[in-house]
Coordinates of C-alpha atoms and ligand atoms in Angstrom, one line a residue:
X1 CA -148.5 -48.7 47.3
X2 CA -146.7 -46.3 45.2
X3 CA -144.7 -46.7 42.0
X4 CA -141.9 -44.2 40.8
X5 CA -141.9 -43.3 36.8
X6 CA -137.9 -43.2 37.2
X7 CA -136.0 -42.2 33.7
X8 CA -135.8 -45.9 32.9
X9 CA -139.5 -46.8 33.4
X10 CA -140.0 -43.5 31.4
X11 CA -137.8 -44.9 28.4
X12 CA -139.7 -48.0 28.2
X13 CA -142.0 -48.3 25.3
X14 CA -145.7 -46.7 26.5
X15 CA -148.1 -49.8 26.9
X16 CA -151.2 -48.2 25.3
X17 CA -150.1 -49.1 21.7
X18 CA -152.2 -46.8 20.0
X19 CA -152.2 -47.3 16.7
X20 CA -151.4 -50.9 16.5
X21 CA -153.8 -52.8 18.6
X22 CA -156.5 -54.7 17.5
X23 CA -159.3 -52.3 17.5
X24 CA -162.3 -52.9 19.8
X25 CA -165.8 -52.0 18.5
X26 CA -168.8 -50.7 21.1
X27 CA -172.2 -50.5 20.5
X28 CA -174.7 -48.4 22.5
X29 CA -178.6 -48.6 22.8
X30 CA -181.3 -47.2 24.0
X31 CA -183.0 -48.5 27.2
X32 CA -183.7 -47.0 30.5
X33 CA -183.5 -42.9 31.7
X34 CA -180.2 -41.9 32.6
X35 CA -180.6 -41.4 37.1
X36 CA -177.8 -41.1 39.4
X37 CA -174.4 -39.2 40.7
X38 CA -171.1 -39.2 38.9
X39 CA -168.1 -37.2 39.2
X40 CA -166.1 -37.5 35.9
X41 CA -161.9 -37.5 36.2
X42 CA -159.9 -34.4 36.5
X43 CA -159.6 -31.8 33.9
X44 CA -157.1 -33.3 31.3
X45 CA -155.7 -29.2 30.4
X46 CA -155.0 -28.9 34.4
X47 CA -153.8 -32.3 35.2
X48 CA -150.8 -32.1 32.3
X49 CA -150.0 -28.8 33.5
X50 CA -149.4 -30.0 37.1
X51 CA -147.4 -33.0 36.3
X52 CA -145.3 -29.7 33.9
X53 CA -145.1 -27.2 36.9
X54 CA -144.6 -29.4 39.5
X55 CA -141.1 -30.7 37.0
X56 CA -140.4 -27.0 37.0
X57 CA -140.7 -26.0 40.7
X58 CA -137.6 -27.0 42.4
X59 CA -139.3 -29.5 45.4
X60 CA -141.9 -31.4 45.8
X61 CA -145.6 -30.6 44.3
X62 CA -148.5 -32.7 45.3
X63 CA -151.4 -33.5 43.2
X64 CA -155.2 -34.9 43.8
X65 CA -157.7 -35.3 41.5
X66 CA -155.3 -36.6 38.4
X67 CA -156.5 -37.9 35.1
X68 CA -155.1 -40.9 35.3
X69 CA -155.4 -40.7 31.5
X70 CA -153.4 -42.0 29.1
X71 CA -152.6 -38.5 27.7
X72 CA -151.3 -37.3 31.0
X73 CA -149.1 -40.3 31.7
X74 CA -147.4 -40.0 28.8
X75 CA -146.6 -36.4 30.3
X76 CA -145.8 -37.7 33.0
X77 CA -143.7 -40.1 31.9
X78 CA -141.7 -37.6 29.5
X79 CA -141.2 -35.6 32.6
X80 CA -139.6 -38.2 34.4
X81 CA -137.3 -38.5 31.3
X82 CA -136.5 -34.7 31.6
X83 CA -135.4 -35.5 35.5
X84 CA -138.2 -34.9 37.3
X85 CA -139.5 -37.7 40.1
X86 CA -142.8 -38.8 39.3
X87 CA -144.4 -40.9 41.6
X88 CA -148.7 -42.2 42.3
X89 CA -149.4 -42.0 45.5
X90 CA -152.9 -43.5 45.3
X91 CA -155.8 -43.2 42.7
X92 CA -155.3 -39.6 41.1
X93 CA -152.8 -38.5 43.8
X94 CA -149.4 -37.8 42.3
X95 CA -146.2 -36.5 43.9
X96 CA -143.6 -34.8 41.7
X97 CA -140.1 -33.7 42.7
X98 CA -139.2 -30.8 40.0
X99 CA -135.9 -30.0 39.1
X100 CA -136.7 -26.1 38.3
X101 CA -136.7 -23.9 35.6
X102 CA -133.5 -24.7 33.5
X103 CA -132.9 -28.2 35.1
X104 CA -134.0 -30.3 32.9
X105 CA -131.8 -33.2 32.0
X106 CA -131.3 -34.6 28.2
X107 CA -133.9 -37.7 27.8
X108 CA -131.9 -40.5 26.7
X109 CA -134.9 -41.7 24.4
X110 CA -137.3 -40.0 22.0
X111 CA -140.3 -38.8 24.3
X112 CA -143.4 -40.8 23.2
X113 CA -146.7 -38.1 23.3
X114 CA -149.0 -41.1 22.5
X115 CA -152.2 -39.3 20.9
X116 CA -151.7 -36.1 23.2
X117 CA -151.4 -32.7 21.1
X118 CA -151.5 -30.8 25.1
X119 CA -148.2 -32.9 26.1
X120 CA -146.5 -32.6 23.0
X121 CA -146.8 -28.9 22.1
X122 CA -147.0 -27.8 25.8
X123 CA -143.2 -29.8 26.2
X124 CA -142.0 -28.0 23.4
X125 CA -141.9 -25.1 25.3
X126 CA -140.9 -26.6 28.1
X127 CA -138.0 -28.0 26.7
X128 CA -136.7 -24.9 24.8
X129 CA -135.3 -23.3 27.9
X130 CA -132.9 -25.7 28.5
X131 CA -129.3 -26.2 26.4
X132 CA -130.3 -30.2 26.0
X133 CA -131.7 -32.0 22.6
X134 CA -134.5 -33.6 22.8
X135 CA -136.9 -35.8 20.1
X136 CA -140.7 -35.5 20.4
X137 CA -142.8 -38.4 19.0
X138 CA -146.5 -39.4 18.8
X139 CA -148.6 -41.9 17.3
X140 CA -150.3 -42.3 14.1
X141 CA -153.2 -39.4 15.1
X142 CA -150.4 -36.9 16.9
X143 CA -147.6 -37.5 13.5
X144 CA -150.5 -35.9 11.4
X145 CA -151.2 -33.2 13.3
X146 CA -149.6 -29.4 12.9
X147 CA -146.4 -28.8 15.1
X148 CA -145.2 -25.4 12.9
X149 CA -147.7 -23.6 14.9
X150 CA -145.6 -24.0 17.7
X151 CA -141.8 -24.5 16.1
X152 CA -142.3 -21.0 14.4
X153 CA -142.8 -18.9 17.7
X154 CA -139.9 -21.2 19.1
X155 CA -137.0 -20.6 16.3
X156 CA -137.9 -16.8 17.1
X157 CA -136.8 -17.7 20.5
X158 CA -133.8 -19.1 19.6
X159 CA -134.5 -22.6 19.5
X160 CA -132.9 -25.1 16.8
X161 CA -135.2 -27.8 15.0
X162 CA -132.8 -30.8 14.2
X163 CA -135.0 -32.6 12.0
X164 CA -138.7 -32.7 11.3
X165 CA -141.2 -34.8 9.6
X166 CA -142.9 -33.9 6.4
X167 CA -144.6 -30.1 7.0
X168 CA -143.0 -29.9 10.3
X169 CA -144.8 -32.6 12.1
X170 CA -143.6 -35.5 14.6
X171 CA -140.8 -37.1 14.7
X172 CA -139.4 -33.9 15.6
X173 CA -135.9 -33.1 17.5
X174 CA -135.5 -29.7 19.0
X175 CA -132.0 -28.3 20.9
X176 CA -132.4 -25.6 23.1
X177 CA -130.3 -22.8 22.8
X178 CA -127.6 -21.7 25.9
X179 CA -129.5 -18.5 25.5
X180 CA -133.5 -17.8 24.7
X181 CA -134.8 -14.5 23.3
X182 CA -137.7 -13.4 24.8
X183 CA -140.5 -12.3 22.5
X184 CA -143.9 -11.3 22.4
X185 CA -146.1 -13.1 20.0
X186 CA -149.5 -12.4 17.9
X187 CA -150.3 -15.8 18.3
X188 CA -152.4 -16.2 14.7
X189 CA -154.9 -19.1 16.3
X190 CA -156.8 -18.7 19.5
X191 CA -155.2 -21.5 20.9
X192 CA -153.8 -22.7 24.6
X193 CA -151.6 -24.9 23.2
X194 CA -149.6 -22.0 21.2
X195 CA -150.0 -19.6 24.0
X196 CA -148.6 -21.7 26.7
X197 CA -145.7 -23.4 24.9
X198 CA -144.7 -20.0 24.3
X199 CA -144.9 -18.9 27.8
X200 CA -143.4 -21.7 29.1
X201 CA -140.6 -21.4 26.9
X202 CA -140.4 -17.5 28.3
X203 CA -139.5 -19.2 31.5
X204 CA -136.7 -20.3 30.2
X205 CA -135.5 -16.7 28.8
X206 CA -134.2 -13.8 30.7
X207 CA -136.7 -10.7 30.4
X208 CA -140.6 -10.6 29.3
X209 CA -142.0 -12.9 26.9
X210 CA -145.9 -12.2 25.8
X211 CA -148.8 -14.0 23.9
X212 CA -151.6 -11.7 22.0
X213 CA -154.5 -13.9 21.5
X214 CA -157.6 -12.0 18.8
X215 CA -160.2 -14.4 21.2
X216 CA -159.2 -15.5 24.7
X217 CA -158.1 -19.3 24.8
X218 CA -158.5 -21.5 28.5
X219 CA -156.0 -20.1 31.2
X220 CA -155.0 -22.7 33.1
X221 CA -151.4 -22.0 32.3
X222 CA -151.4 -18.3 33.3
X223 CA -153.4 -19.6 36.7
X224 CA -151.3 -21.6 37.4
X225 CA -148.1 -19.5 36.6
X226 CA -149.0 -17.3 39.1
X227 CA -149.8 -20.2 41.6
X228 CA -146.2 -21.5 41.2
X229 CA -144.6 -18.0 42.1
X230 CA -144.4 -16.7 38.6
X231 CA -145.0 -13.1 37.7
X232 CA -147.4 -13.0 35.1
X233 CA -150.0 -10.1 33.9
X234 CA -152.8 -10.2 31.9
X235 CA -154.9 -7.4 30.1
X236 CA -157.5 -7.0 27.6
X237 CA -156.6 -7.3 24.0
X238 CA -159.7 -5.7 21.4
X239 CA -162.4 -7.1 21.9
X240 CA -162.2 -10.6 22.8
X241 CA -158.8 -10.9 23.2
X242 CA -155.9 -11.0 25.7
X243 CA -151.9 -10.1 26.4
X244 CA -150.2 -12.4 28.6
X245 CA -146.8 -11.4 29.6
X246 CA -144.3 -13.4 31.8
X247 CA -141.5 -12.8 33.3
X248 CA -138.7 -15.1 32.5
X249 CA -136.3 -17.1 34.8
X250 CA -138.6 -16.9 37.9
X251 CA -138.0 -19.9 40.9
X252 CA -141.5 -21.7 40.4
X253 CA -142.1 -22.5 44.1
X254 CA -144.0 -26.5 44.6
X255 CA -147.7 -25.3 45.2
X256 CA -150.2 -28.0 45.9
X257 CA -152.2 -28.4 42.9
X258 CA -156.2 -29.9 43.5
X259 CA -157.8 -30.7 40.1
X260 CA -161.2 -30.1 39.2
X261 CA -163.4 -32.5 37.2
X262 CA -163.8 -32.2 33.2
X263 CA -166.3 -30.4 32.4
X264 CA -165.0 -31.8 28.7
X265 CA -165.7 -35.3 30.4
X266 CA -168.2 -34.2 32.0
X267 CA -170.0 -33.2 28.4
X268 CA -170.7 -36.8 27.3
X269 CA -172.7 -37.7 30.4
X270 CA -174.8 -34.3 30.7
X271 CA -175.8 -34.5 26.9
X272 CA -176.9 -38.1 27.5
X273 CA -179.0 -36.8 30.4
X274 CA -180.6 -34.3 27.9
X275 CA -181.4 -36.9 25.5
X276 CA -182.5 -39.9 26.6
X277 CA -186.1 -39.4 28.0
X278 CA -187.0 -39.0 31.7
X279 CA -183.6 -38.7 33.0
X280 CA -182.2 -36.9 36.0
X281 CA -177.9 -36.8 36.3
X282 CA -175.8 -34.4 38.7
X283 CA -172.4 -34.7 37.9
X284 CA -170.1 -33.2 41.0
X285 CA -167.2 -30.7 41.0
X286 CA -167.3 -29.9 37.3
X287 CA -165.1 -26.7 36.6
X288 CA -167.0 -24.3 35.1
X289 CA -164.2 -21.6 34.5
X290 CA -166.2 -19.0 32.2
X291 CA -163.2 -19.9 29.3
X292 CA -164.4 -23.6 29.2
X293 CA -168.5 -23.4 29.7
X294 CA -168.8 -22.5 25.8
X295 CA -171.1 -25.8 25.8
X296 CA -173.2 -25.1 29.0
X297 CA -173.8 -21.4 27.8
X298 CA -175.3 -23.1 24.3
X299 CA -177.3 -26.3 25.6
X300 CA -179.0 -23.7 28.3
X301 CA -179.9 -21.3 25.1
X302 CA -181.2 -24.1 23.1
X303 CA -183.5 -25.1 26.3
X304 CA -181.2 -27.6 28.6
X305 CA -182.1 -27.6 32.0
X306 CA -179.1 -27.6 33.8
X307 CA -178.7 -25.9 36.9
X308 CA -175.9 -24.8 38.9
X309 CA -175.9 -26.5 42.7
X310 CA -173.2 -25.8 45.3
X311 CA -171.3 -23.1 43.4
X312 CA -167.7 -23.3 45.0
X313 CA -164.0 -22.6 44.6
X314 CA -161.7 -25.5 44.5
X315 CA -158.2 -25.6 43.8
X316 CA -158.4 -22.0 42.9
X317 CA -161.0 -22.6 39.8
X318 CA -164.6 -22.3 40.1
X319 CA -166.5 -25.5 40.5
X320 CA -170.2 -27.0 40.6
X321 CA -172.4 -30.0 41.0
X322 CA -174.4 -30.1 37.6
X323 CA -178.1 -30.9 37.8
X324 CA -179.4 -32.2 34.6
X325 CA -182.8 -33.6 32.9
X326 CA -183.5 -34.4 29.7
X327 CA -185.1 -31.5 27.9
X328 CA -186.8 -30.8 24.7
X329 CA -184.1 -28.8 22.8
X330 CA -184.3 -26.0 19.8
X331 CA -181.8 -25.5 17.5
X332 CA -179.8 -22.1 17.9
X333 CA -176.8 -20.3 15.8
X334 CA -173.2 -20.7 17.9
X335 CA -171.2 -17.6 17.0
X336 CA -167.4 -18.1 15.8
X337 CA -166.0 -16.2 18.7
X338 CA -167.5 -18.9 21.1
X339 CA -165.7 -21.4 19.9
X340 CA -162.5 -21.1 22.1
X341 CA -164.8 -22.1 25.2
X342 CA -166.2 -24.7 23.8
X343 CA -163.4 -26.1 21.6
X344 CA -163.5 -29.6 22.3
X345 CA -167.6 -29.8 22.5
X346 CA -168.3 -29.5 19.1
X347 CA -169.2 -33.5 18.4
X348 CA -171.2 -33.8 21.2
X349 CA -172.9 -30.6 20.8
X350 CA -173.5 -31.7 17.1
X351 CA -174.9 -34.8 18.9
X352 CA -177.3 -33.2 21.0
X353 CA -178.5 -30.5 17.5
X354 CA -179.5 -33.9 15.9
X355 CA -182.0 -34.5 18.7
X356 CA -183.0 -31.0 18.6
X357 CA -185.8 -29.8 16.9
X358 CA -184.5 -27.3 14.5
X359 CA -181.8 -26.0 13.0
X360 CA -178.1 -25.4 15.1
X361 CA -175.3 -23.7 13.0
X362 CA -171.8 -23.9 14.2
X363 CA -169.9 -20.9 13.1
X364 CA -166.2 -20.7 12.3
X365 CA -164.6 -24.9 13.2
X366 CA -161.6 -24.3 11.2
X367 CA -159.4 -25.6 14.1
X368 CA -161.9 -28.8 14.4
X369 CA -159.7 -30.1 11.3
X370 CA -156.7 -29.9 13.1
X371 CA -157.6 -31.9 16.6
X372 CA -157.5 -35.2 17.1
X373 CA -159.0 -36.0 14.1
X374 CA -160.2 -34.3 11.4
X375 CA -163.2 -33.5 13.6
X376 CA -165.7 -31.6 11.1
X377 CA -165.0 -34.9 8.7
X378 CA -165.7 -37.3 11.4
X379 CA -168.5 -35.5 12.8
X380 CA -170.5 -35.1 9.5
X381 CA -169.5 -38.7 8.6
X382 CA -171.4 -40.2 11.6
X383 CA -174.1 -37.9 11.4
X384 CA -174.5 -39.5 7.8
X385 CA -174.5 -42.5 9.0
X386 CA -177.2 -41.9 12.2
X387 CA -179.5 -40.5 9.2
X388 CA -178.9 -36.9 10.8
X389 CA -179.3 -34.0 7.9
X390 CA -176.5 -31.9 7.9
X391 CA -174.1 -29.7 5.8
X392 CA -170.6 -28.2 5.7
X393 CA -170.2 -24.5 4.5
X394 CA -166.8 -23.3 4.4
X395 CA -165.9 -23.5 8.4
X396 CA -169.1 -23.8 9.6
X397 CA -171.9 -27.4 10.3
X398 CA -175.2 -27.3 10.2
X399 CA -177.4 -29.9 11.6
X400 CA -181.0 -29.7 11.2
X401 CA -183.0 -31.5 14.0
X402 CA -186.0 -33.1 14.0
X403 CA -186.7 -33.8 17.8
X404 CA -185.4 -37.7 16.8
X405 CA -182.4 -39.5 15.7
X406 CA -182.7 -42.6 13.2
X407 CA -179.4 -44.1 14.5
X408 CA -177.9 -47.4 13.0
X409 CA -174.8 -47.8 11.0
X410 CA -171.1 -48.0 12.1
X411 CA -169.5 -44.8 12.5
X412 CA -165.2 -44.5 12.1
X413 CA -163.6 -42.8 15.1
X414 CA -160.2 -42.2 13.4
X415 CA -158.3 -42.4 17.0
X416 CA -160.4 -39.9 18.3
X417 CA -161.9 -40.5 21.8
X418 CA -164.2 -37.4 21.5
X419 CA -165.9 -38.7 18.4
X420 CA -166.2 -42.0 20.0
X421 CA -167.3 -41.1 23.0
X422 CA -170.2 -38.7 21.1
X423 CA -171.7 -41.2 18.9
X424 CA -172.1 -43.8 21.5
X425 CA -173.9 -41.1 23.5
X426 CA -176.0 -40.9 20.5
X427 CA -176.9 -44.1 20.9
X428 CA -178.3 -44.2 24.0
X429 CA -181.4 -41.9 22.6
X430 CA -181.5 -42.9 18.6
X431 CA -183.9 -45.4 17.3
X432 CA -181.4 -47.9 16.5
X433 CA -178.5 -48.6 18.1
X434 CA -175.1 -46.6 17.1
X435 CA -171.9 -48.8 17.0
X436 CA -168.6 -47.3 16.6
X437 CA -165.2 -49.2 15.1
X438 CA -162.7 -48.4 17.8
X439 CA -163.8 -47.2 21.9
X440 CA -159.9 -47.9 23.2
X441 CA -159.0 -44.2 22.7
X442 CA -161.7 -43.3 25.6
X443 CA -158.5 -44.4 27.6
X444 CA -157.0 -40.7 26.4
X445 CA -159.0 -38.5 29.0
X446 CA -162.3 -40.5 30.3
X447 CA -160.8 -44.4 30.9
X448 CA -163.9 -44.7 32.8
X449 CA -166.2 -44.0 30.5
X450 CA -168.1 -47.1 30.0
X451 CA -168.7 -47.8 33.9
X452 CA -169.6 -44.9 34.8
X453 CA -172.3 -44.5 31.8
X454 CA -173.3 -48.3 32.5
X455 CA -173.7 -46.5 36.6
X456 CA -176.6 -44.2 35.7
X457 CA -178.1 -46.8 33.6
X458 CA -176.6 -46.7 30.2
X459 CA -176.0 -49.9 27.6
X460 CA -173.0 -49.6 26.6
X461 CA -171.1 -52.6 25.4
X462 CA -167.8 -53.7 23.7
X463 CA -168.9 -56.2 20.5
X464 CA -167.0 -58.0 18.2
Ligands
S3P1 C1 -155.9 -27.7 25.3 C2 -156.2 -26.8 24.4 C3 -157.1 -27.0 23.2 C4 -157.9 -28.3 23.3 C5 -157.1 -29.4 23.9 C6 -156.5 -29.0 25.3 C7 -155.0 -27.3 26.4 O1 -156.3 -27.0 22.1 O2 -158.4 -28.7 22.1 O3 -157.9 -30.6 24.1 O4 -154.9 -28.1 27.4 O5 -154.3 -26.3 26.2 P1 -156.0 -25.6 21.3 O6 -155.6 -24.7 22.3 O7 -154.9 -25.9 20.4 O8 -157.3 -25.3 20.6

């Protein structure tokens, strides 16, 4: 049966309640190898930008392989507020009647972002085409979080912030202007989320708008640009870097849109693999677009053995079944300029440096302050409490292995479903059992975390 996300269903309160519901601590021990197939959800970056081009095509997109996420939803839902049709077809097949570039209708309620930085900042953009006001909102995790990195680009354009928070942050209101100025932008962060609220906002604007990034960020939104119908080019920028330039009031044409699995998601289950003793995992269809295998390229230099089955194109991104078994690891040095790949990996890869033998610097996490959580905070603050040695200098952690992990202690997860998610992985191989104050914001990007784990043999458990 399907259900419709109609502007009134969208202007109901979202049901997560981040935030305010009674927290629900998990515990995770050790116990059996880790054996079996999984395929984790679909890629969280991809699945928000469908639900977004498929509201700015004017027709019908169809999408399989959703994150049914709680992230995403929220999306979708604030896209259904804009005027878009929204509607699940079945599990992680989506249908969504855009209303094209410029048609976007004035939500009648603040659109609520829940914990999800992506929907929020990518929105933005989206929004600032169109001559309606609208308020962006969040909860406790997202109000914290920086939003000037993207209001700054988008007053250059034209666009009007109402009112702000504190700093710049949520609640924000933005009005769109009858007329955007296109510009190009030296974005000063490597970041997705900058360089596609900007180009999405270039839609909007009559002539070229471009992003110059110093390190190349994920490009799923210049991908799937060009998927839609856009005209979009990219070129080289120094060393690492990249101009994307797109042209501006295009008619984004419904493309069918099949999304890949998370190879984000997909971290938590490999590095368990790696870890726990005598294990053997494949995990299916994981996208392994060279801008998002920061965290392969590392584990495989520190000694992973993960190999590569059934390398295929799907949905016009790379994909493969993962092999995995558990491995004896060494510690290595991750340069600065890999961290755009591998963005989002940095707690689990600190997780698998603790059972490394060795020691594994992490150059240049600035932006890990900034994400869900204060990451490089939460990270060392469970690693204190798993008995893990480790340090902060300047931007960079260092965790010094020693082929074991004492485990034990409660670590805080600060609404952050990647640190949650990490240190009940470390559990699975420590000597005592990890527990973690808070698993509900796994529902973010992996709501299927704890079954899936529990199907390759993992003890995972809620407690009180
Ligand atoms: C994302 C980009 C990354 C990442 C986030 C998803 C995206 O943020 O951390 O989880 O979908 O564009 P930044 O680009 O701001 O680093």
């Amino acid at each position: 049966m399907s259900s419709t996300l109609s502007s009134s269903a969208a202007a109901l309160p979202v049901s997560s309640g981040h935030g305010e519901a009674a927290p629900r601590p998990a515990l995770a021990r050790a116990g059996t190898p880790l054996l079996g197939t999984v395929r984790v959800p679909g890629d969280k970056s991809v699945s928000h930008r469908a639900i977004i081009f498929g509201t700015l095509a004017v027709g019908e997109t169809l999408i399989s392989g959703l994150l049914e996420g709680e992230d995403v939803l929220n999306t979708a839902r604030a896209c259904a507020a804009l005027g878009a049709q929204v509607e699940r077809l079945g599990p992680g097949a989506w249908r969504v009647q855009g209303v094209g570039v410029g048609g976007l209708r004035a939500p009648s309620a603040p659109l609520d972002f829940g914990n999800s930085g992506t929907g929020a900042r990518l929105m933005m953009g989206m929004v600032a085409g169109n001559p309606i006001t609208a308020t962006f909102d969040g909860d406790a995790s997202l109000r914290r979080r920086p939003m000037r990195r993207i209001l700054d680009p988008l007053a250059r354009m034209g666009v009007e912030v109402v009112s702000a928070a504190e700093g710049g942050r949520l609640p924000l209101t933005l009005r769109g202007p009858r007329d955007l100025v296109p510009i190009a932008y030296e974005s000063p962060v490597a970041s997705a989320q900058i360089k596609s609220a900007v180009l999405l906002a270039g839609l909007g604007a009559p002539g070229e708008t471009s992003v110059t990034e110093q390190e190349a960020s994920r490009d799923h939104t210049e991908r799937m640009l060009t998927h839609f119908g856009a005209e979009v080019r990219v070129v080289p920028h120094g060393a690492h870097g990249r101009t994307v330039t797109v042209v501006g009031r295009p008619e984004l044409k419904p493309a069918p849109v099949q999304v890949p699995a998370d190879p984000s998601s997909a971290a938590f289950p490999l590095v368990a693999a790696l870890v726990v003793p005598g294990s053997e995992v494949v995990i299916e269809g994981v996208m392994t677009n060279p801008l998002r295998t920061g965290l392969l390229s590392t584990l495989k230099e520190m000694g992973a053995e993960i190999e590569y089955l059934d390398e295929r194109t799907e949905g016009g991104e790379s994909v493969a079944d993962l092999r995995v078994r558990a491995s004896r690891l060494t510690g290595v040095d991750v340069p600065a300029e890999r961290a755009p790949s591998m963005i989002d990996e940095y707690p689990i890869l600190a997780v698998a440096a603790a059972f490394a033998e060795g020691t594994t610097r992490m150059r240049g996490l600035s932006e890990l302050r900034v994400k869900e959580s204060d990451r490089l905070a939460a990270v060392a603050a469970g690693l204190a409490q798993a008995g893990v040695r480790h340090r902060i200098e300047g931007d960079d952690l260092i965790v010094e292995g020693r082929g074991a992990v004492e485990g034990g202690g409660t670590v805080t997860t600060h609404m952050d479903h990647r640190i949650a998610m990490s240190f009940l992985v470390m559990g699975l191989a420590s000597l005592n059992p990890m527990k973690i104050d808070d698993i509900s914001f796994v529902a973010t990007s992996f709501p299927s975390f704890v079954p899936l784990m529990a199907g390759l043999g993992a003890d995972i458990a809620e407690v009180s």
